[in-house]
PDB file of C-alpha atoms in Angstrom:
ATOM      1  CA  UNK A  22       9.882 -21.425 -19.660  1.00  0.00           C
ATOM      2  CA  UNK A  23       8.918 -19.263 -23.238  1.00  0.00           C
ATOM      3  CA  UNK A  24       7.846 -15.466 -22.829  1.00  0.00           C
ATOM      4  CA  UNK A  25       5.721 -13.524 -25.085  1.00  0.00           C
ATOM      5  CA  UNK A  26       5.347  -9.645 -25.937  1.00  0.00           C
ATOM      6  CA  UNK A  27       3.061  -9.260 -22.823  1.00  0.00           C
ATOM      7  CA  UNK A  28       6.128 -10.647 -20.085  1.00  0.00           C
ATOM      8  CA  UNK A  29       8.687  -8.153 -21.304  1.00  0.00           C
ATOM      9  CA  UNK A  30       6.284  -4.811 -21.719  1.00  0.00           C
ATOM     10  CA  UNK A  31       5.137  -6.018 -18.478  1.00  0.00           C
ATOM     11  CA  UNK A  32       9.185  -6.006 -17.271  1.00  0.00           C
ATOM     12  CA  UNK A  33       9.187  -3.497 -19.148  1.00  0.00           C
ATOM     13  CA  UNK A  34       6.858  -1.090 -16.914  1.00  0.00           C
ATOM     14  CA  UNK A  35       8.519  -2.391 -13.084  1.00  0.00           C
ATOM     15  CA  UNK A  36      11.793  -1.945 -14.546  1.00  0.00           C
ATOM     16  CA  UNK A  37      11.350   0.457 -15.834  1.00  0.00           C
ATOM     17  CA  UNK A  38      15.031  -1.082 -18.522  1.00  0.00           C
ATOM     18  CA  UNK A  39      14.904  -1.099 -21.548  1.00  0.00           C
ATOM     19  CA  UNK A  40      13.466  -3.700 -24.396  1.00  0.00           C
ATOM     20  CA  UNK A  41      16.508  -5.325 -25.231  1.00  0.00           C
ATOM     21  CA  UNK A  42      17.311  -6.094 -21.588  1.00  0.00           C
ATOM     22  CA  UNK A  43      14.434  -6.914 -21.134  1.00  0.00           C
ATOM     23  CA  UNK A  44      13.768 -10.091 -23.341  1.00  0.00           C
ATOM     24  CA  UNK A  45      18.187 -10.842 -22.341  1.00  0.00           C
ATOM     25  CA  UNK A  46      16.425 -11.433 -18.749  1.00  0.00           C
ATOM     26  CA  UNK A  47      13.563 -13.440 -19.343  1.00  0.00           C
ATOM     27  CA  UNK A  48      15.277 -15.296 -21.706  1.00  0.00           C
ATOM     28  CA  UNK A  49      18.351 -15.649 -18.871  1.00  0.00           C
ATOM     29  CA  UNK A  50      15.734 -16.967 -16.216  1.00  0.00           C
ATOM     30  CA  UNK A  51      13.925 -18.905 -18.235  1.00  0.00           C
ATOM     31  CA  UNK A  52      10.244 -16.670 -18.531  1.00  0.00           C
ATOM     32  CA  UNK A  53      10.448 -16.296 -15.206  1.00  0.00           C
ATOM     33  CA  UNK A  54       9.545 -13.148 -14.134  1.00  0.00           C
ATOM     34  CA  UNK A  55      10.297 -12.377 -10.352  1.00  0.00           C
ATOM     35  CA  UNK A  56      14.569 -14.025 -11.710  1.00  0.00           C
ATOM     36  CA  UNK A  57      13.785 -11.638 -14.456  1.00  0.00           C
ATOM     37  CA  UNK A  58      13.492  -9.769 -12.482  1.00  0.00           C
ATOM     38  CA  UNK A  59      16.740 -10.431  -9.389  1.00  0.00           C
ATOM     39  CA  UNK A  60      18.823 -10.329 -13.233  1.00  0.00           C
ATOM     40  CA  UNK A  61      17.686  -6.782 -14.147  1.00  0.00           C
ATOM     41  CA  UNK A  62      18.784  -5.367 -10.226  1.00  0.00           C
ATOM     42  CA  UNK A  63      22.285  -8.135 -10.329  1.00  0.00           C
ATOM     43  CA  UNK A  64      23.701  -6.828 -12.968  1.00  0.00           C
ATOM     44  CA  UNK A  65      22.582  -2.442 -11.838  1.00  0.00           C
ATOM     45  CA  UNK A  66      20.071  -1.929 -14.579  1.00  0.00           C
ATOM     46  CA  UNK A  67      17.589  -2.044 -12.431  1.00  0.00           C
ATOM     47  CA  UNK A  68      16.136  -0.650  -9.113  1.00  0.00           C
ATOM     48  CA  UNK A  69      13.555  -2.727  -6.246  1.00  0.00           C
ATOM     49  CA  UNK A  70      10.702  -3.092  -7.595  1.00  0.00           C
ATOM     50  CA  UNK A  71       7.621  -3.018  -4.604  1.00  0.00           C
ATOM     51  CA  UNK A  72       5.315  -6.158  -4.838  1.00  0.00           C
ATOM     52  CA  UNK A  73       1.866  -4.017  -5.193  1.00  0.00           C
ATOM     53  CA  UNK A  74       0.940  -4.820  -8.858  1.00  0.00           C
ATOM     54  CA  UNK A  75      -0.486  -1.644 -10.862  1.00  0.00           C
ATOM     55  CA  UNK A  76      -3.473   0.269  -9.583  1.00  0.00           C
ATOM     56  CA  UNK A  77      -6.426  -0.546 -12.392  1.00  0.00           C
ATOM     57  CA  UNK A  78      -9.415  -1.057 -10.634  1.00  0.00           C
ATOM     58  CA  UNK A  79     -11.706   1.888  -9.612  1.00  0.00           C
ATOM     59  CA  UNK A  80     -13.224   2.716  -6.650  1.00  0.00           C
ATOM     60  CA  UNK A  81     -12.644   4.402  -2.613  1.00  0.00           C
ATOM     61  CA  UNK A  82     -10.075   3.424  -0.461  1.00  0.00           C
ATOM     62  CA  UNK A  83     -11.797   5.153   2.812  1.00  0.00           C
ATOM     63  CA  UNK A  84     -10.720   6.018   6.159  1.00  0.00           C
ATOM     64  CA  UNK A  85     -11.302   7.221   8.639  1.00  0.00           C
ATOM     65  CA  UNK A  86     -12.271   6.723  12.967  1.00  0.00           C
ATOM     66  CA  UNK A  87     -14.927   6.628  15.323  1.00  0.00           C
ATOM     67  CA  UNK A  88     -15.499  10.152  17.468  1.00  0.00           C
ATOM     68  CA  UNK A  89     -13.258   9.510  20.718  1.00  0.00           C
ATOM     69  CA  UNK A  90     -10.297   8.902  17.277  1.00  0.00           C
ATOM     70  CA  UNK A  91      -9.865   5.543  19.607  1.00  0.00           C
ATOM     71  CA  UNK A  92     -10.933   3.679  17.073  1.00  0.00           C
ATOM     72  CA  UNK A  93      -9.859   3.267  13.050  1.00  0.00           C
ATOM     73  CA  UNK A  94     -10.603   1.865   9.925  1.00  0.00           C
ATOM     74  CA  UNK A  95      -9.517   1.783   6.676  1.00  0.00           C
ATOM     75  CA  UNK A  96     -11.348  -0.218   3.731  1.00  0.00           C
ATOM     76  CA  UNK A  97     -11.503  -0.351   0.499  1.00  0.00           C
ATOM     77  CA  UNK A  98     -14.766  -0.961  -1.383  1.00  0.00           C
ATOM     78  CA  UNK A  99     -14.218  -0.666  -5.374  1.00  0.00           C
ATOM     79  CA  UNK A 100     -16.559  -0.250  -7.940  1.00  0.00           C
ATOM     80  CA  UNK A 101     -16.559  -1.201 -12.006  1.00  0.00           C
ATOM     81  CA  UNK A 102     -15.778   2.585 -13.206  1.00  0.00           C
ATOM     82  CA  UNK A 103     -14.495   5.930 -12.022  1.00  0.00           C
ATOM     83  CA  UNK A 104     -17.499   6.775 -13.087  1.00  0.00           C
ATOM     84  CA  UNK A 105     -20.051   5.343  -9.513  1.00  0.00           C
ATOM     85  CA  UNK A 106     -16.726   5.264  -7.984  1.00  0.00           C
ATOM     86  CA  UNK A 107     -17.571   9.815  -7.529  1.00  0.00           C
ATOM     87  CA  UNK A 108     -20.826   9.004  -6.962  1.00  0.00           C
ATOM     88  CA  UNK A 109     -22.823  10.020  -3.788  1.00  0.00           C
ATOM     89  CA  UNK A 110     -24.438   6.791  -3.179  1.00  0.00           C
ATOM     90  CA  UNK A 111     -21.755   4.660  -3.212  1.00  0.00           C
ATOM     91  CA  UNK A 112     -19.150   6.688  -1.375  1.00  0.00           C
ATOM     92  CA  UNK A 113     -22.269   6.992   1.495  1.00  0.00           C
ATOM     93  CA  UNK A 114     -22.319   2.898   0.722  1.00  0.00           C
ATOM     94  CA  UNK A 115     -18.471   2.983   2.049  1.00  0.00           C
ATOM     95  CA  UNK A 116     -18.835   5.319   5.088  1.00  0.00           C
ATOM     96  CA  UNK A 117     -21.515   3.279   5.763  1.00  0.00           C
ATOM     97  CA  UNK A 118     -19.378   0.146   6.004  1.00  0.00           C
ATOM     98  CA  UNK A 119     -16.841   1.807   7.360  1.00  0.00           C
ATOM     99  CA  UNK A 120     -18.962   2.403  10.191  1.00  0.00           C
ATOM    100  CA  UNK A 121     -20.160  -1.188  10.671  1.00  0.00           C
ATOM    101  CA  UNK A 122     -16.649  -3.014  10.842  1.00  0.00           C
ATOM    102  CA  UNK A 123     -15.586   0.267  13.445  1.00  0.00           C
ATOM    103  CA  UNK A 124     -19.207  -1.058  15.586  1.00  0.00           C
ATOM    104  CA  UNK A 125     -19.110  -4.313  15.144  1.00  0.00           C
ATOM    105  CA  UNK A 126     -15.308  -5.076  14.331  1.00  0.00           C
ATOM    106  CA  UNK A 127     -15.836  -7.811  11.953  1.00  0.00           C
ATOM    107  CA  UNK A 128     -12.107  -9.668  11.777  1.00  0.00           C
ATOM    108  CA  UNK A 129     -12.691 -10.764   7.646  1.00  0.00           C
ATOM    109  CA  UNK A 130     -14.737  -9.402   4.964  1.00  0.00           C
ATOM    110  CA  UNK A 131     -17.450 -12.973   5.248  1.00  0.00           C
ATOM    111  CA  UNK A 132     -18.165 -11.606   8.283  1.00  0.00           C
ATOM    112  CA  UNK A 133     -19.163  -7.750   7.485  1.00  0.00           C
ATOM    113  CA  UNK A 134     -21.254  -9.076   4.784  1.00  0.00           C
ATOM    114  CA  UNK A 135     -23.337 -10.795   8.271  1.00  0.00           C
ATOM    115  CA  UNK A 136     -22.965  -7.895  10.220  1.00  0.00           C
ATOM    116  CA  UNK A 137     -26.180  -5.520  10.439  1.00  0.00           C
ATOM    117  CA  UNK A 138     -25.221  -2.141   8.733  1.00  0.00           C
ATOM    118  CA  UNK A 139     -24.925   0.881  10.471  1.00  0.00           C
ATOM    119  CA  UNK A 140     -27.593   2.909  10.604  1.00  0.00           C
ATOM    120  CA  UNK A 141     -30.033   0.387   8.678  1.00  0.00           C
ATOM    121  CA  UNK A 142     -31.672  -2.236   9.015  1.00  0.00           C
ATOM    122  CA  UNK A 143     -30.744  -4.538   6.367  1.00  0.00           C
ATOM    123  CA  UNK A 144     -26.842  -6.532   6.938  1.00  0.00           C
ATOM    124  CA  UNK A 145     -23.891  -5.521   4.106  1.00  0.00           C
ATOM    125  CA  UNK A 146     -24.195  -8.013   1.966  1.00  0.00           C
ATOM    126  CA  UNK A 147     -27.711  -7.110   0.997  1.00  0.00           C
ATOM    127  CA  UNK A 148     -26.890  -3.271   0.820  1.00  0.00           C
ATOM    128  CA  UNK A 149     -23.966  -4.622  -0.645  1.00  0.00           C
ATOM    129  CA  UNK A 150     -26.743  -6.668  -3.536  1.00  0.00           C
ATOM    130  CA  UNK A 151     -29.387  -3.388  -3.043  1.00  0.00           C
ATOM    131  CA  UNK A 152     -26.763  -1.225  -4.109  1.00  0.00           C
ATOM    132  CA  UNK A 153     -25.318  -2.916  -7.616  1.00  0.00           C
ATOM    133  CA  UNK A 154     -29.351  -3.418  -8.087  1.00  0.00           C
ATOM    134  CA  UNK A 155     -29.383   0.636  -7.814  1.00  0.00           C
ATOM    135  CA  UNK A 156     -26.536   1.704  -9.982  1.00  0.00           C
ATOM    136  CA  UNK A 157     -25.667  -1.053 -12.522  1.00  0.00           C
ATOM    137  CA  UNK A 158     -22.316  -2.025 -11.758  1.00  0.00           C
ATOM    138  CA  UNK A 159     -20.596  -4.879  -9.817  1.00  0.00           C
ATOM    139  CA  UNK A 160     -19.705  -3.823  -6.492  1.00  0.00           C
ATOM    140  CA  UNK A 161     -16.856  -5.324  -4.250  1.00  0.00           C
ATOM    141  CA  UNK A 162     -15.931  -4.634  -0.606  1.00  0.00           C
ATOM    142  CA  UNK A 163     -12.271  -5.999  -1.106  1.00  0.00           C
ATOM    143  CA  UNK A 164     -10.454  -5.780   2.828  1.00  0.00           C
ATOM    144  CA  UNK A 165     -10.000  -3.351   5.462  1.00  0.00           C
ATOM    145  CA  UNK A 166      -8.046  -2.649   8.562  1.00  0.00           C
ATOM    146  CA  UNK A 167      -9.058  -2.062  12.109  1.00  0.00           C
ATOM    147  CA  UNK A 168      -6.813  -0.320  14.691  1.00  0.00           C
ATOM    148  CA  UNK A 169      -8.309   0.518  18.615  1.00  0.00           C
ATOM    149  CA  UNK A 170      -6.019   2.964  21.033  1.00  0.00           C
ATOM    150  CA  UNK A 171      -4.928   6.265  19.355  1.00  0.00           C
ATOM    151  CA  UNK A 172      -5.379   5.872  15.693  1.00  0.00           C
ATOM    152  CA  UNK A 173      -5.099   9.017  13.105  1.00  0.00           C
ATOM    153  CA  UNK A 174      -6.082   8.722   9.269  1.00  0.00           C
ATOM    154  CA  UNK A 175      -6.184  10.140   6.214  1.00  0.00           C
ATOM    155  CA  UNK A 176      -7.569   9.886   2.340  1.00  0.00           C
ATOM    156  CA  UNK A 177      -5.570  11.527   0.228  1.00  0.00           C
ATOM    157  CA  UNK A 178      -6.180  12.304  -3.844  1.00  0.00           C
ATOM    158  CA  UNK A 179     -10.603  11.704  -2.977  1.00  0.00           C
ATOM    159  CA  UNK A 180      -9.597   8.232  -2.034  1.00  0.00           C
ATOM    160  CA  UNK A 181      -6.685   6.229  -4.079  1.00  0.00           C
ATOM    161  CA  UNK A 182      -5.404   6.104  -1.336  1.00  0.00           C
ATOM    162  CA  UNK A 183      -6.506   5.643   2.493  1.00  0.00           C
ATOM    163  CA  UNK A 184      -3.811   5.629   5.701  1.00  0.00           C
ATOM    164  CA  UNK A 185      -4.347   4.996   9.115  1.00  0.00           C
ATOM    165  CA  UNK A 186      -1.627   5.156  11.948  1.00  0.00           C
ATOM    166  CA  UNK A 187      -1.391   3.266  15.542  1.00  0.00           C
ATOM    167  CA  UNK A 188       0.065   5.179  18.486  1.00  0.00           C
ATOM    168  CA  UNK A 189       1.443   4.739  21.571  1.00  0.00           C
ATOM    169  CA  UNK A 190       1.757   7.466  24.702  1.00  0.00           C
ATOM    170  CA  UNK A 191       1.345   8.873  27.962  1.00  0.00           C
ATOM    171  CA  UNK A 192      -0.197  10.597  29.714  1.00  0.00           C
ATOM    172  CA  UNK A 193      -2.867  13.111  27.339  1.00  0.00           C
ATOM    173  CA  UNK A 194      -0.312  14.141  25.024  1.00  0.00           C
ATOM    174  CA  UNK A 195      -2.871  11.896  22.299  1.00  0.00           C
ATOM    175  CA  UNK A 196      -5.886  15.001  22.965  1.00  0.00           C
ATOM    176  CA  UNK A 197      -3.991  17.526  22.282  1.00  0.00           C
ATOM    177  CA  UNK A 198      -3.840  19.040  18.494  1.00  0.00           C
ATOM    178  CA  UNK A 199      -0.601  19.602  17.905  1.00  0.00           C
ATOM    179  CA  UNK A 200       0.039  15.704  18.532  1.00  0.00           C
ATOM    180  CA  UNK A 201      -2.693  15.318  16.090  1.00  0.00           C
ATOM    181  CA  UNK A 202      -1.064  17.576  13.549  1.00  0.00           C
ATOM    182  CA  UNK A 203       1.889  15.933  14.350  1.00  0.00           C
ATOM    183  CA  UNK A 204       0.134  12.160  13.345  1.00  0.00           C
ATOM    184  CA  UNK A 205      -1.824  13.512  10.387  1.00  0.00           C
ATOM    185  CA  UNK A 206       1.312  14.405   8.931  1.00  0.00           C
ATOM    186  CA  UNK A 207       2.706  11.163  10.040  1.00  0.00           C
ATOM    187  CA  UNK A 208      -0.581   9.674   8.155  1.00  0.00           C
ATOM    188  CA  UNK A 209       0.802  11.620   4.910  1.00  0.00           C
ATOM    189  CA  UNK A 210       3.848  10.968   5.232  1.00  0.00           C
ATOM    190  CA  UNK A 211       2.611   7.082   4.638  1.00  0.00           C
ATOM    191  CA  UNK A 212       0.679   8.156   1.332  1.00  0.00           C
ATOM    192  CA  UNK A 213       2.626   9.801   0.002  1.00  0.00           C
ATOM    193  CA  UNK A 214       5.977   7.518   0.288  1.00  0.00           C
ATOM    194  CA  UNK A 215       4.313   4.621   0.698  1.00  0.00           C
ATOM    195  CA  UNK A 216       7.055   2.107   3.114  1.00  0.00           C
ATOM    196  CA  UNK A 217       7.279  -1.190   2.954  1.00  0.00           C
ATOM    197  CA  UNK A 218       8.010  -1.656   7.294  1.00  0.00           C
ATOM    198  CA  UNK A 219       8.405   0.049  10.225  1.00  0.00           C
ATOM    199  CA  UNK A 220      11.051  -0.369  11.162  1.00  0.00           C
ATOM    200  CA  UNK A 221      14.263  -2.737  10.772  1.00  0.00           C
ATOM    201  CA  UNK A 222      13.149  -4.623  12.933  1.00  0.00           C
ATOM    202  CA  UNK A 223       9.978  -5.761  11.350  1.00  0.00           C
ATOM    203  CA  UNK A 224      11.615  -6.688   8.025  1.00  0.00           C
ATOM    204  CA  UNK A 225      11.731 -10.862   7.601  1.00  0.00           C
ATOM    205  CA  UNK A 226      14.518 -12.966   6.949  1.00  0.00           C
ATOM    206  CA  UNK A 227      14.377 -13.839   3.904  1.00  0.00           C
ATOM    207  CA  UNK A 228      12.646 -10.295   2.344  1.00  0.00           C
ATOM    208  CA  UNK A 229      16.310  -9.388   4.503  1.00  0.00           C
ATOM    209  CA  UNK A 230      18.287 -12.171   2.589  1.00  0.00           C
ATOM    210  CA  UNK A 231      17.452 -11.680  -0.656  1.00  0.00           C
ATOM    211  CA  UNK A 232      18.079  -7.769  -0.731  1.00  0.00           C
ATOM    212  CA  UNK A 233      21.166  -8.366   0.788  1.00  0.00           C
ATOM    213  CA  UNK A 234      22.165 -11.372  -1.754  1.00  0.00           C
ATOM    214  CA  UNK A 235      21.245  -8.922  -4.735  1.00  0.00           C
ATOM    215  CA  UNK A 236      22.981  -6.599  -3.905  1.00  0.00           C
ATOM    216  CA  UNK A 237      26.194  -8.417  -3.296  1.00  0.00           C
ATOM    217  CA  UNK A 238      25.408  -9.603  -6.565  1.00  0.00           C
ATOM    218  CA  UNK A 239      25.719  -5.978  -8.049  1.00  0.00           C
ATOM    219  CA  UNK A 240      28.905  -5.249  -6.070  1.00  0.00           C
ATOM    220  CA  UNK A 241      30.780  -8.825  -7.423  1.00  0.00           C
ATOM    221  CA  UNK A 242      29.767  -7.966 -11.058  1.00  0.00           C
ATOM    222  CA  UNK A 243      31.540  -4.790 -10.871  1.00  0.00           C
ATOM    223  CA  UNK A 244      34.834  -6.134  -9.654  1.00  0.00           C
ATOM    224  CA  UNK A 245      34.657  -5.949  -6.061  1.00  0.00           C
ATOM    225  CA  UNK A 246      36.742  -7.898  -4.273  1.00  0.00           C
ATOM    226  CA  UNK A 247      34.949  -9.501  -1.216  1.00  0.00           C
ATOM    227  CA  UNK A 248      36.414  -8.222   1.831  1.00  0.00           C
ATOM    228  CA  UNK A 249      35.196  -4.950   0.157  1.00  0.00           C
ATOM    229  CA  UNK A 250      32.156  -5.875  -1.100  1.00  0.00           C
ATOM    230  CA  UNK A 251      30.429  -7.272   2.426  1.00  0.00           C
ATOM    231  CA  UNK A 252      31.037  -3.758   4.028  1.00  0.00           C
ATOM    232  CA  UNK A 253      30.270  -2.448   0.894  1.00  0.00           C
ATOM    233  CA  UNK A 254      27.124  -4.038   1.418  1.00  0.00           C
ATOM    234  CA  UNK A 255      25.785  -2.842   4.851  1.00  0.00           C
ATOM    235  CA  UNK A 256      26.356   0.407   3.545  1.00  0.00           C
ATOM    236  CA  UNK A 257      24.046  -0.898   0.438  1.00  0.00           C
ATOM    237  CA  UNK A 258      22.055  -1.918   3.774  1.00  0.00           C
ATOM    238  CA  UNK A 259      22.210   1.311   5.360  1.00  0.00           C
ATOM    239  CA  UNK A 260      20.095   2.880   2.777  1.00  0.00           C
ATOM    240  CA  UNK A 261      17.114   0.507   1.515  1.00  0.00           C
ATOM    241  CA  UNK A 262      16.391   1.319   4.941  1.00  0.00           C
ATOM    242  CA  UNK A 263      16.260   4.689   4.890  1.00  0.00           C
ATOM    243  CA  UNK A 264      13.674   3.983   1.367  1.00  0.00           C
ATOM    244  CA  UNK A 265      11.298   1.393   2.526  1.00  0.00           C
ATOM    245  CA  UNK A 266      10.990   1.874   6.806  1.00  0.00           C
ATOM    246  CA  UNK A 267       9.112   4.441   7.633  1.00  0.00           C
ATOM    247  CA  UNK A 268      11.107   5.216  10.838  1.00  0.00           C
ATOM    248  CA  UNK A 269      14.384   5.479   8.987  1.00  0.00           C
ATOM    249  CA  UNK A 270      12.659   7.987   6.167  1.00  0.00           C
ATOM    250  CA  UNK A 271      13.072  11.154   5.670  1.00  0.00           C
ATOM    251  CA  UNK A 272      10.172  13.979   6.656  1.00  0.00           C
ATOM    252  CA  UNK A 273       8.398  14.673   3.469  1.00  0.00           C
ATOM    253  CA  UNK A 274       8.143  18.418   5.053  1.00  0.00           C
ATOM    254  CA  UNK A 275      11.632  18.647   7.259  1.00  0.00           C
ATOM    255  CA  UNK A 276      13.925  16.948   5.021  1.00  0.00           C
ATOM    256  CA  UNK A 277      16.352  17.809   7.970  1.00  0.00           C
ATOM    257  CA  UNK A 278      13.872  15.225   9.934  1.00  0.00           C
ATOM    258  CA  UNK A 279      14.018  11.331   9.880  1.00  0.00           C
ATOM    259  CA  UNK A 280      10.846  10.523  10.880  1.00  0.00           C
ATOM    260  CA  UNK A 281      12.116   9.043  14.203  1.00  0.00           C
ATOM    261  CA  UNK A 282      14.116  12.538  14.860  1.00  0.00           C
ATOM    262  CA  UNK A 283      10.266  13.962  13.937  1.00  0.00           C
ATOM    263  CA  UNK A 284       9.213  11.927  16.325  1.00  0.00           C
ATOM    264  CA  UNK A 285      11.147  12.643  19.588  1.00  0.00           C
ATOM    265  CA  UNK A 286      11.220  16.464  18.723  1.00  0.00           C
ATOM    266  CA  UNK A 287       6.946  16.252  19.031  1.00  0.00           C
ATOM    267  CA  UNK A 288       7.107  13.960  22.608  1.00  0.00           C
ATOM    268  CA  UNK A 289       9.722  16.469  24.115  1.00  0.00           C
ATOM    269  CA  UNK A 290       8.246  19.764  22.581  1.00  0.00           C
ATOM    270  CA  UNK A 291       4.740  18.167  24.358  1.00  0.00           C
ATOM    271  CA  UNK A 292       6.631  16.768  27.256  1.00  0.00           C
ATOM    272  CA  UNK A 293       6.052  12.975  27.151  1.00  0.00           C
ATOM    273  CA  UNK A 294       6.959   9.759  24.775  1.00  0.00           C
ATOM    274  CA  UNK A 295       5.456   9.142  21.265  1.00  0.00           C
ATOM    275  CA  UNK A 296       6.001   5.472  19.140  1.00  0.00           C
ATOM    276  CA  UNK A 297       4.905   4.875  15.749  1.00  0.00           C
ATOM    277  CA  UNK A 298       2.450   1.030  16.783  1.00  0.00           C
ATOM    278  CA  UNK A 299       1.818   0.148  13.294  1.00  0.00           C
ATOM    279  CA  UNK A 300       0.341   1.389  10.134  1.00  0.00           C
ATOM    280  CA  UNK A 301      -1.599   0.149   7.131  1.00  0.00           C
ATOM    281  CA  UNK A 302      -2.210   1.747   3.934  1.00  0.00           C
ATOM    282  CA  UNK A 303      -4.438   1.310   1.415  1.00  0.00           C
ATOM    283  CA  UNK A 304      -4.127   1.991  -3.005  1.00  0.00           C
ATOM    284  CA  UNK A 305      -7.863   1.836  -4.770  1.00  0.00           C
ATOM    285  CA  UNK A 306      -6.950  -1.881  -7.217  1.00  0.00           C
ATOM    286  CA  UNK A 307      -3.871  -2.446  -6.000  1.00  0.00           C
ATOM    287  CA  UNK A 308      -2.304  -5.280  -7.272  1.00  0.00           C
ATOM    288  CA  UNK A 309      -5.571  -5.649  -9.377  1.00  0.00           C
ATOM    289  CA  UNK A 310      -5.060  -6.760 -13.562  1.00  0.00           C
ATOM    290  CA  UNK A 311      -7.896  -4.336 -15.101  1.00  0.00           C
ATOM    291  CA  UNK A 312      -9.785  -6.491 -18.781  1.00  0.00           C
ATOM    292  CA  UNK A 313      -8.095  -4.127 -21.068  1.00  0.00           C
ATOM    293  CA  UNK A 314     -10.252  -4.870 -24.406  1.00  0.00           C
ATOM    294  CA  UNK A 315      -8.370  -3.839 -27.791  1.00  0.00           C
ATOM    295  CA  UNK A 316     -11.460  -2.059 -29.304  1.00  0.00           C
ATOM    296  CA  UNK A 317     -10.482  -3.344 -32.902  1.00  0.00           C
ATOM    297  CA  UNK A 318     -10.709  -7.055 -31.716  1.00  0.00           C
ATOM    298  CA  UNK A 319     -14.086  -6.035 -30.009  1.00  0.00           C
ATOM    299  CA  UNK A 320     -15.274  -4.711 -33.182  1.00  0.00           C
ATOM    300  CA  UNK A 321     -14.074  -7.341 -35.386  1.00  0.00           C
ATOM    301  CA  UNK A 322     -15.833 -10.084 -33.142  1.00  0.00           C
ATOM    302  CA  UNK A 323     -18.992  -7.868 -33.094  1.00  0.00           C
ATOM    303  CA  UNK A 324     -19.012  -8.074 -37.277  1.00  0.00           C
ATOM    304  CA  UNK A 325     -18.544 -11.775 -36.910  1.00  0.00           C
TER     305      UNK A 325
END
């Protein structure tokens, strides 16, 4: 499989490695991007890369709960330009979509489109068409998640990132201001550090095996014997957990604590138990490649 200069550029962006290393990796892997990333990691040249694509599309990642705080939603709605994404009418539309998800509980975007929009007589689909005509840009409800139970939400950087976290608590803990501040801290942690998983148990077996394989190749390439390599790899897997699992991460507001330690400390202070059950983190445009027009080519095509 051949590769292009764009592939080399893409690999450099993903791994932070030099051009020649990226070219060699693509040559060795026959142009396969995933294998090229693995090649660079095995050689110790690249750190683990996140699967999410570069952020390119405009829009808003929004999150909110109902008044009772027992239903939450995080939703992403895309627009074509940043200018429109900051428009009050667009933000109002996103809020209506979120409240509709809370009220109606649709399972898919397709189901949401058919729902009667919160506070209106129109369906969400009709409202989308109306907004497209009014604003003059394509608008798309891309995705959403809805949690029921003890829920906290957080929006970062005016809608660049939306986070929702679900908890399990005992007694009346969830109604206290102390818990609400704690829950916001956890949501902010998710926004800031972007964990891939809740805990080590939630990592898929194939992902863990792949990571072990990469780490083993790294250690073997350093000349360590197999019996020593195995012990070193287990130590590195512990570091992988600390970087990628929310529970094991260093708590950003107090580096002396892990997130698990902060959970336990807060539960003890409030006289009950607290457990993080899950989280969702949406970053606007995540995984969408935005078309990048070459201005010179565009002018040339107009002249022709």
